[in-house]
Coordinates of C-alpha atoms in Angstrom, one line a residue:
X1 CA -0.2 0.6 0.0
X2 CA 1.3 3.2 -1.3
X3 CA 2.2 5.8 2.0
X4 CA 3.0 9.1 2.0
X5 CA 3.8 11.7 4.0
X6 CA 4.2 15.9 4.3
X7 CA 6.2 16.4 6.9
X8 CA 6.4 21.0 7.9
X9 CA 8.1 22.3 10.5
X10 CA 6.3 24.9 12.2
X11 CA 9.6 27.5 12.6
X12 CA 6.4 29.8 10.0
X13 CA 2.8 30.0 8.1
X14 CA 2.4 27.4 5.8
X15 CA 3.8 28.8 2.9
X16 CA 2.1 27.9 -0.9
X17 CA 5.3 26.4 -1.5
X18 CA 4.8 23.4 0.9
X19 CA 0.9 23.2 0.7
X20 CA 1.5 22.3 -3.1
X21 CA 4.0 19.9 -1.9
X22 CA 1.1 18.6 0.6
X23 CA -1.3 18.6 -2.2
X24 CA 0.5 16.2 -4.2
X25 CA 2.0 13.5 -1.8
X26 CA -2.8 13.7 -0.6
X27 CA -4.0 13.9 -4.2
X28 CA -1.6 11.1 -4.8
X29 CA -2.6 8.7 -1.7
X30 CA -5.5 9.2 -2.5
X31 CA -5.3 8.6 -6.4
X32 CA -2.9 4.9 -4.9
X33 CA -5.9 4.5 -2.2
X34 CA -3.5 4.9 0.1
X35 CA -2.1 6.6 3.7
X36 CA -1.7 10.3 4.2
X37 CA 0.0 10.8 6.6
X38 CA 1.0 14.8 8.3
X39 CA 4.0 15.1 10.9
X40 CA 5.0 18.3 12.8
X41 CA 9.7 18.6 12.9
X42 CA 9.1 19.8 15.5
X43 CA 13.2 19.3 17.1
X44 CA 14.6 23.3 16.2
X45 CA 12.5 23.8 19.8
X46 CA 14.2 27.2 19.3
X47 CA 12.4 28.1 16.2
X48 CA 8.8 25.8 16.0
X49 CA 5.9 27.1 18.2
X50 CA 2.2 26.2 19.1
X51 CA 0.9 29.5 17.0
X52 CA 2.8 28.2 14.2
X53 CA 1.5 24.2 14.6
X54 CA -1.6 26.0 14.6
X55 CA -1.6 28.0 11.4
X56 CA -0.5 25.0 9.3
X57 CA -3.2 22.8 11.0
X58 CA -5.6 25.2 9.4
X59 CA -3.9 25.8 6.4
X60 CA -4.4 22.2 5.7
X61 CA -9.0 21.6 7.0
X62 CA -8.7 24.8 5.2
X63 CA -7.5 23.1 2.5
X64 CA -9.1 20.1 3.0
X65 CA -5.9 17.8 3.0
X66 CA -7.3 15.1 5.6
X67 CA -4.8 13.7 7.5
X68 CA -4.9 8.9 7.7
X69 CA -2.9 8.8 10.7
X70 CA -2.3 10.3 14.2
X71 CA -0.4 8.7 17.4
X72 CA -2.5 6.4 19.7
X73 CA -2.6 9.5 22.4
X74 CA -5.3 12.4 20.8
X75 CA -5.6 9.9 17.9
X76 CA -6.1 10.0 13.5
X77 CA -6.8 13.8 14.1
X78 CA -3.3 14.9 15.7
X79 CA -0.3 15.0 13.5
X80 CA 2.1 12.8 14.4
X81 CA 4.7 15.3 16.6
X82 CA 9.0 14.4 16.4
X83 CA 9.5 15.7 20.1
X84 CA 7.5 13.7 20.8
X85 CA 9.6 10.9 19.3
X86 CA 13.6 11.8 20.8
X87 CA 14.2 8.7 22.8
X88 CA 13.7 6.8 19.1
X89 CA 15.8 9.0 17.6
X90 CA 18.7 8.4 20.3
X91 CA 18.2 4.3 20.0
X92 CA 18.3 4.6 15.9
X93 CA 21.3 6.4 16.3
X94 CA 23.1 3.6 18.8
X95 CA 21.7 1.4 17.0
X96 CA 24.4 2.7 13.9
X97 CA 27.1 2.2 16.5
X98 CA 26.8 -0.7 17.1
X99 CA 26.3 -2.0 13.9
X100 CA 29.6 -0.2 13.0
X101 CA 27.9 2.6 10.1
X102 CA 28.8 5.1 12.8
X103 CA 31.0 6.9 15.5
X104 CA 31.0 8.4 18.9
X105 CA 32.6 11.9 18.0
X106 CA 33.9 13.9 20.2
X107 CA 35.7 17.6 18.8
X108 CA 34.0 20.4 19.9
X109 CA 32.2 22.8 17.5
X110 CA 35.8 25.4 18.7
X111 CA 38.1 22.4 17.1
X112 CA 36.2 21.0 14.7
X113 CA 36.6 25.9 13.7
X114 CA 39.7 25.6 13.9
X115 CA 40.7 23.1 12.0
X116 CA 38.8 24.2 9.4
X117 CA 40.5 27.8 9.0
X118 CA 43.7 25.7 9.2
X119 CA 42.8 24.2 6.8
X120 CA 41.9 26.7 4.6
X121 CA 44.8 29.0 5.5
X122 CA 46.9 25.9 3.9
X123 CA 47.5 25.1 7.2
X124 CA 50.9 22.5 7.2
X125 CA 50.5 19.8 5.5
X126 CA 47.6 21.9 3.2
X127 CA 47.4 22.4 -0.1
X128 CA 45.7 26.3 -0.1
X129 CA 42.9 26.4 -2.7
X130 CA 43.5 28.0 -6.2
X131 CA 41.9 32.1 -7.2
X132 CA 38.8 31.8 -7.1
X133 CA 37.5 28.3 -6.9
X134 CA 35.3 26.8 -3.7
X135 CA 36.7 25.3 -0.1
X136 CA 34.5 23.0 1.3
X137 CA 36.4 21.5 3.6
X138 CA 35.2 17.6 5.2
X139 CA 35.6 16.6 8.6
X140 CA 39.1 14.3 8.6
X141 CA 37.7 11.4 10.8
X142 CA 39.9 12.3 13.8
X143 CA 37.4 10.3 16.4
X144 CA 36.5 7.7 13.1
X145 CA 40.1 5.9 13.7
X146 CA 39.6 6.0 18.0
X147 CA 40.7 2.7 20.0
X148 CA 37.8 0.9 21.9
X149 CA 40.2 1.6 25.2
X150 CA 40.1 5.6 24.2
X151 CA 36.6 5.4 23.4
X152 CA 35.3 3.5 26.3
X153 CA 38.6 5.9 28.5
X154 CA 36.2 9.3 27.3
X155 CA 32.1 7.3 27.4
X156 CA 33.5 6.5 31.7
X157 CA 34.5 10.5 32.1
X158 CA 31.1 12.3 30.1
X159 CA 32.6 13.5 27.8
X160 CA 29.6 15.6 26.1
X161 CA 29.7 13.9 22.2
X162 CA 28.1 14.1 18.9
X163 CA 27.2 10.7 16.8
X164 CA 28.8 10.9 13.2
X165 CA 27.4 8.2 10.3
X166 CA 30.6 6.7 8.5
X167 CA 30.2 7.4 5.0
X168 CA 31.1 4.2 2.5
X169 CA 33.1 4.7 -0.4
X170 CA 31.9 4.7 -4.3
X171 CA 28.3 6.1 -5.8
X172 CA 25.4 6.2 -4.2
X173 CA 22.3 6.8 -5.8
X174 CA 18.5 6.5 -6.9
X175 CA 15.3 6.3 -9.7
X176 CA 14.0 10.1 -8.7
X177 CA 10.1 9.5 -10.1
X178 CA 10.4 13.3 -11.9
X179 CA 14.2 13.8 -12.6
X180 CA 14.7 10.0 -14.0
X181 CA 18.0 8.3 -12.5
X182 CA 20.8 10.7 -9.8
X183 CA 24.6 9.7 -8.9
X184 CA 27.1 11.1 -5.8
X185 CA 29.8 10.0 -5.6
X186 CA 29.9 9.6 -2.1
X187 CA 33.6 10.8 -1.7
X188 CA 32.4 14.3 -1.8
X189 CA 29.5 13.4 1.2
X190 CA 31.9 13.8 4.8
X191 CA 30.8 11.7 8.5
X192 CA 27.8 13.3 8.7
X193 CA 26.3 14.3 12.6
X194 CA 23.3 12.4 12.9
X195 CA 23.1 13.0 17.1
X196 CA 24.1 15.7 18.3
X197 CA 26.1 16.5 21.6
X198 CA 22.7 18.1 23.5
X199 CA 21.3 15.2 22.5
X200 CA 18.8 16.3 19.5
X201 CA 18.9 14.8 16.5
X202 CA 19.9 15.8 12.9
X203 CA 17.4 16.0 10.3
X204 CA 18.6 13.5 9.0
X205 CA 18.5 10.7 10.9
X206 CA 14.5 12.2 13.2
X207 CA 13.6 12.0 9.1
X208 CA 14.6 8.6 8.4
X209 CA 13.5 7.7 11.6
X210 CA 10.5 8.7 10.5
X211 CA 9.3 7.5 7.8
X212 CA 11.1 3.8 8.9
X213 CA 9.1 4.1 11.1
X214 CA 6.1 5.1 9.3
X215 CA 7.0 2.5 6.5
X216 CA 7.0 5.6 3.5
X217 CA 6.9 4.4 0.2
X218 CA 7.6 7.4 -1.6
X219 CA 8.3 10.5 -0.7
X220 CA 7.3 13.1 -2.2
X221 CA 9.1 16.9 -1.8
X222 CA 10.5 19.5 -3.1
X223 CA 13.7 20.2 -4.8
X224 CA 15.7 22.0 -2.8
X225 CA 16.1 18.5 -0.7
X226 CA 18.3 16.3 -3.7
X227 CA 21.3 16.9 -2.0
X228 CA 19.9 15.8 1.3
X229 CA 18.4 12.6 -0.1
X230 CA 21.9 10.0 -0.9
X231 CA 22.6 10.9 3.0
X232 CA 19.3 9.2 3.8
X233 CA 18.9 6.6 1.2
X234 CA 22.6 5.5 3.9
X235 CA 20.6 5.5 6.4
X236 CA 17.8 4.2 4.6
X237 CA 20.6 1.2 3.9
X238 CA 22.6 1.3 6.9
X239 CA 19.3 0.7 9.0
X240 CA 17.8 -2.5 7.2
X241 CA 15.4 -1.2 5.8
X242 CA 13.7 -0.4 2.3
X243 CA 14.4 3.2 0.2
X244 CA 11.0 4.2 -0.6
X245 CA 10.3 5.8 -4.2
X246 CA 11.9 10.1 -4.4
X247 CA 9.7 12.3 -6.3
X248 CA 11.1 16.2 -6.0
X249 CA 9.1 19.0 -7.5
X250 CA 10.3 21.7 -8.4
X251 CA 10.6 24.4 -6.7
X252 CA 7.8 27.7 -6.9
X253 CA 8.8 30.8 -8.6
X254 CA 7.8 34.2 -8.2
X255 CA 6.2 36.2 -11.6
X256 CA 10.2 37.6 -11.6
X257 CA 11.1 33.8 -12.5
X258 CA 13.2 34.7 -8.9
X259 CA 12.1 31.9 -5.4
X260 CA 8.8 33.1 -4.4
X261 CA 9.2 35.3 -1.5
X262 CA 7.5 37.9 0.7
X263 CA 8.3 41.0 -2.4
X264 CA 5.6 38.7 -4.7
X265 CA 2.3 39.2 -2.2
X266 CA 1.2 37.2 0.2
X267 CA 3.2 33.3 1.1
X268 CA 1.2 32.3 3.5
X269 CA -1.7 29.8 2.6
X270 CA -4.0 32.1 5.2
X271 CA -3.2 35.1 4.3
X272 CA -5.2 34.1 0.6
X273 CA -8.0 32.6 3.5
X274 CA -8.5 36.4 4.4
X275 CA -8.7 38.1 1.9
X276 CA -11.2 35.4 0.5
X277 CA -10.7 32.7 -2.4
X278 CA -12.1 29.1 -1.7
X279 CA -9.9 26.6 -0.9
X280 CA -11.4 24.5 -3.9
X281 CA -9.5 27.8 -6.5
X282 CA -6.5 27.6 -4.1
X283 CA -6.0 23.6 -4.5
X284 CA -6.7 23.4 -8.4
X285 CA -4.2 26.3 -8.9
X286 CA -1.7 24.8 -6.9
X287 CA -2.5 21.4 -8.7
X288 CA -2.1 22.8 -11.9
X289 CA 1.9 24.2 -10.9
X290 CA 4.1 22.3 -12.3
X291 CA 1.9 19.0 -13.3
X292 CA -0.5 18.4 -15.6
X293 CA -3.4 15.7 -16.5
X294 CA -3.0 15.2 -19.8
X295 CA -4.9 17.5 -21.0
X296 CA -6.4 21.0 -21.4
X297 CA -8.6 21.1 -19.2
X298 CA -7.8 23.8 -15.7
X299 CA -10.9 24.1 -13.8
X300 CA -11.0 20.6 -12.1
X301 CA -13.8 19.3 -9.1
X302 CA -10.7 18.4 -6.0
X303 CA -11.8 15.0 -7.1
X304 CA -11.3 15.2 -10.7
X305 CA -7.8 15.8 -9.6
X306 CA -7.2 12.8 -7.6
X307 CA -8.7 11.0 -10.9
X308 CA -6.4 12.7 -13.4
X309 CA -3.1 12.8 -10.3
X310 CA -0.4 11.0 -11.4
X311 CA 3.4 12.1 -10.1
X312 CA 4.4 11.3 -14.1
X313 CA 2.5 13.8 -14.7
X314 CA 4.9 16.4 -12.3
X315 CA 7.1 18.3 -14.6
X316 CA 10.4 18.7 -14.0
X317 CA 10.4 22.7 -14.9
X318 CA 10.5 25.6 -12.4
X319 CA 6.4 26.3 -11.7
X320 CA 5.5 30.6 -12.1
X321 CA 2.8 32.1 -9.7
X322 CA 0.9 34.2 -11.8
X323 CA -1.6 35.9 -9.4
X324 CA -3.3 37.0 -11.9
X325 CA -4.3 33.4 -12.9
X326 CA -5.0 32.2 -9.2
X327 CA -7.6 35.1 -9.1
X328 CA -9.2 33.4 -12.7
X329 CA -9.7 29.9 -11.5
X330 CA -11.2 31.6 -7.8
X331 CA -13.7 33.5 -10.1
X332 CA -14.1 30.3 -12.4
X333 CA -15.3 28.2 -9.3
X334 CA -17.5 30.8 -7.6
X335 CA -19.3 30.5 -10.9
X336 CA -19.8 27.1 -10.7
X337 CA -20.8 26.4 -7.1
X338 CA -23.9 25.6 -5.7
X339 CA -26.4 28.8 -4.9
X340 CA -26.5 27.4 -1.6
X341 CA -23.0 26.5 -0.7
X342 CA -22.0 30.3 -2.1
X343 CA -24.1 32.1 0.6
X344 CA -23.3 30.1 3.3
X345 CA -20.0 31.0 2.6
X346 CA -20.2 34.8 1.5
X347 CA -22.7 34.8 4.8
X348 CA -19.3 36.0 7.5
X349 CA -18.2 38.8 4.3
X350 CA -20.7 40.1 4.8
X351 CA -21.0 40.4 8.9
X352 CA -17.7 40.9 9.1
X353 CA -18.8 44.0 6.7
X354 CA -21.6 45.2 8.6
X355 CA -23.8 44.1 5.7
X356 CA -25.8 41.1 7.0
X357 CA -29.2 40.4 8.1
X358 CA -30.8 37.4 9.6
X359 CA -33.9 37.3 7.0
X360 CA -32.1 36.6 4.2
X361 CA -31.8 32.5 6.2
X362 CA -35.3 32.9 6.3
X363 CA -38.8 35.4 4.6
X364 CA -35.6 37.3 1.6
X365 CA -33.0 33.9 1.2
X366 CA -34.5 33.4 -2.2
X367 CA -33.9 36.6 -3.1
X368 CA -30.9 37.2 -1.2
X369 CA -29.1 34.8 -3.1
X370 CA -30.6 36.2 -6.7
X371 CA -28.6 38.4 -5.5
X372 CA -25.5 35.9 -5.0
X373 CA -26.4 35.0 -8.5
X374 CA -26.7 38.4 -10.3
X375 CA -22.7 39.7 -8.9
X376 CA -20.5 36.3 -9.5
X377 CA -19.9 37.4 -12.1
X378 CA -17.6 40.1 -11.5
X379 CA -16.3 38.3 -8.6
X380 CA -13.2 37.3 -8.3
X381 CA -12.8 36.9 -4.3
X382 CA -15.7 36.6 -2.2
X383 CA -15.3 39.9 -0.3
X384 CA -16.0 41.1 -3.4
X385 CA -19.7 40.3 -2.7
X386 CA -19.5 42.9 0.1
X387 CA -18.3 45.6 -1.6
X388 CA -20.3 45.1 -5.0
X389 CA -23.0 44.1 -3.0
X390 CA -23.5 47.0 -1.6
X391 CA -25.9 48.8 -3.2
X392 CA -28.5 46.2 -2.3
X393 CA -26.9 45.6 1.3
X394 CA -27.5 48.9 2.9
X395 CA -29.8 51.2 3.0
X396 CA -28.5 53.8 1.3
X397 CA -25.3 55.2 -1.9
X398 CA -22.9 56.8 -0.6
X399 CA -21.7 58.4 -5.6
X400 CA -18.1 58.2 -6.5
X401 CA -17.5 61.7 -7.2
X402 CA -15.2 60.0 -10.9
X403 CA -18.9 58.8 -11.2
X404 CA -20.3 62.2 -11.0
X405 CA -18.1 63.8 -12.4
X406 CA -18.5 61.6 -15.1
X407 CA -22.3 60.8 -15.9
X408 CA -23.8 63.6 -14.0
X409 CA -23.3 66.3 -16.4
X410 CA -26.1 65.5 -18.4
X411 CA -28.6 68.8 -18.9
X412 CA -31.6 69.4 -17.6
X413 CA -31.2 65.3 -15.6
X414 CA -32.9 65.5 -13.0
X415 CA -36.3 66.0 -15.0
X416 CA -35.3 63.2 -17.6
X417 CA -34.8 60.8 -13.6
X418 CA -38.7 62.6 -12.5
X419 CA -39.5 61.0 -16.4
X420 CA -38.3 58.0 -15.0
X421 CA -39.5 57.4 -12.0
X422 CA -42.3 58.4 -12.7
X423 CA -42.4 55.1 -15.2
X424 CA -41.2 53.8 -13.4
X425 CA -43.9 53.2 -10.9
X426 CA -46.4 53.2 -12.8
X427 CA -45.1 49.3 -14.1
X428 CA -47.6 46.6 -13.8
X429 CA -44.1 43.8 -13.1
X430 CA -41.1 45.1 -12.6
X431 CA -38.5 43.0 -14.1
X432 CA -35.9 43.7 -16.1
X433 CA -37.5 43.5 -19.5
X434 CA -40.2 46.0 -18.4
X435 CA -37.9 48.0 -16.4
X436 CA -35.0 48.3 -19.7
X437 CA -38.8 49.1 -22.4
X438 CA -39.8 51.5 -20.4
X439 CA -35.8 53.6 -19.5
X440 CA -36.1 53.4 -23.5
X441 CA -38.9 55.0 -23.6
X442 CA -38.5 57.3 -21.2
X443 CA -35.1 58.7 -23.6
X444 CA -36.7 58.7 -26.9
X445 CA -39.5 60.8 -25.5
X446 CA -36.7 63.1 -23.8
X447 CA -34.6 63.5 -26.2
X448 CA -31.2 62.0 -25.4
X449 CA -29.6 59.1 -25.4
X450 CA -30.8 56.2 -23.6
X451 CA -26.2 55.7 -22.5
X452 CA -27.0 59.0 -20.8
X453 CA -29.8 57.6 -18.9
X454 CA -28.6 54.2 -18.5
X455 CA -25.9 55.6 -16.3
X456 CA -26.8 58.3 -14.0
X457 CA -29.2 55.7 -13.5
X458 CA -26.8 53.0 -12.4
X459 CA -25.1 56.5 -10.1
X460 CA -28.2 56.6 -8.5
X461 CA -28.5 53.1 -7.3
X462 CA -25.8 52.1 -7.1
X463 CA -22.9 55.5 -6.4
X464 CA -20.5 53.9 -8.9
X465 CA -20.3 54.0 -12.5
X466 CA -19.9 49.8 -13.4
X467 CA -22.5 47.5 -11.9
X468 CA -23.8 44.6 -12.5
X469 CA -26.4 44.4 -15.8
X470 CA -28.7 47.7 -15.1
X471 CA -32.1 46.3 -15.1
X472 CA -31.6 43.4 -13.7
X473 CA -30.5 45.7 -10.4
X474 CA -33.1 46.9 -10.5
X475 CA -35.4 44.5 -10.7
X476 CA -33.7 43.4 -8.0
X477 CA -33.5 47.3 -5.6
X478 CA -37.9 46.2 -6.3
X479 CA -39.9 49.5 -7.5
X480 CA -39.4 51.4 -3.8
X481 CA -35.9 51.0 -3.2
X482 CA -35.5 52.0 -6.9
X483 CA -37.7 55.5 -6.5
X484 CA -36.3 56.2 -3.2
X485 CA -32.5 56.4 -4.7
X486 CA -33.8 57.8 -7.7
X487 CA -35.1 61.3 -5.4
X488 CA -32.1 61.2 -3.3
X489 CA -29.6 62.0 -6.6
X490 CA -33.0 64.4 -8.7
X491 CA -32.2 65.6 -4.9
X492 CA -28.7 65.3 -4.8
X493 CA -28.5 67.4 -8.3
X494 CA -30.1 70.2 -7.0
X495 CA -29.0 71.6 -4.8
X496 CA -25.4 71.2 -6.7
X497 CA -27.2 73.2 -8.5
X498 CA -27.8 75.8 -6.6

């Protein structure tokens, strides 16, 4: 059975790059009928925080990326935490020593720093690097050459020591499901620390120990981990456990083709939630950042993504994060959402804006949903319903100064609006078709262009130069509110004229 994991570090909120990695793992598990594990890598005590853990969990839940397993205490709805497994890591590090794959290293950080500096300065027996040549100092295995007696003496004195993995000679390679065959010369990899002198594991040990115990079959993660992989492959082999299949996902770049960062806008998933994006749209958008379903289809539901997803569809090229494309996806999902569901999603937005009324769930629910249905063709985010919906949900409108200057200069406009108000009041049926017919007839009788009367009417009822179809807007506002707003504009124009 396929078993995958997403293992964020709680040193920051969930970044869109991490969210995409989590999504790829989740889609693969769901497509294969496998298991998706969430594991919080919180062994970096100084940089980890409960607040960041909460932020990661909130983002995962908002995206709908549910996980399948958890520790015995807390159940499947709690992720695994590395901080609760420290004794396990220490035991596995000691196992490596017993099996001859690792050794105790008593070299202090200061001693290592001095030897590195001496090597860089071409001390006795050392050759200085050529001008412009990079210099990488590797640990010289001083402690690997200690006799058993010397090790026993130092242990008896309880000297601080780390545990280093003994890198074998040869090459280490793996078949990456995105990039193909990848290989490394072990001569370029120093004996790396797996357990620090403070008894905390390094990333390499903890991640492998977790993957071993959780029987992870596939590791899907970012390209920045490729250089870590040979060390982890060595550890799997040293523990005598199967090496999982790896799929390293290319980076997400900003529009300027540089690595995505705050200078490109929001990078936290929870910030996109706050801005009014739909989780369905974010999932759809992230899935297509570096993956293709194999056809030209772009708007996909969660179920369609699951059916189409494969690791083979992941591109080996970096993806570009385009905010305008995300807006487009969000608009598409808003338009496709069942209207009842959209009504529930918009309610918190209107409540926050002070525009919500409880009768929108009872006597005026049909009208409320009709307004949303009219507005959603122009909505890119949920917050747009508060802005574009204000003429419907508020008692009065404020006139935009540009709209006033542009559309309210027609001579004798108050007279024309009075004629329109009277004609609308006499309509037997106040619907969009009848309203349009009357407005055009009034414009003809008043000898003005229909467009001039339409624009002025739009300013009267919405305060803006642009809106949804004006005849549909008037029909939803109703006869009485339309008349009130026409009268208000007439009064405004006459006052301004004096």
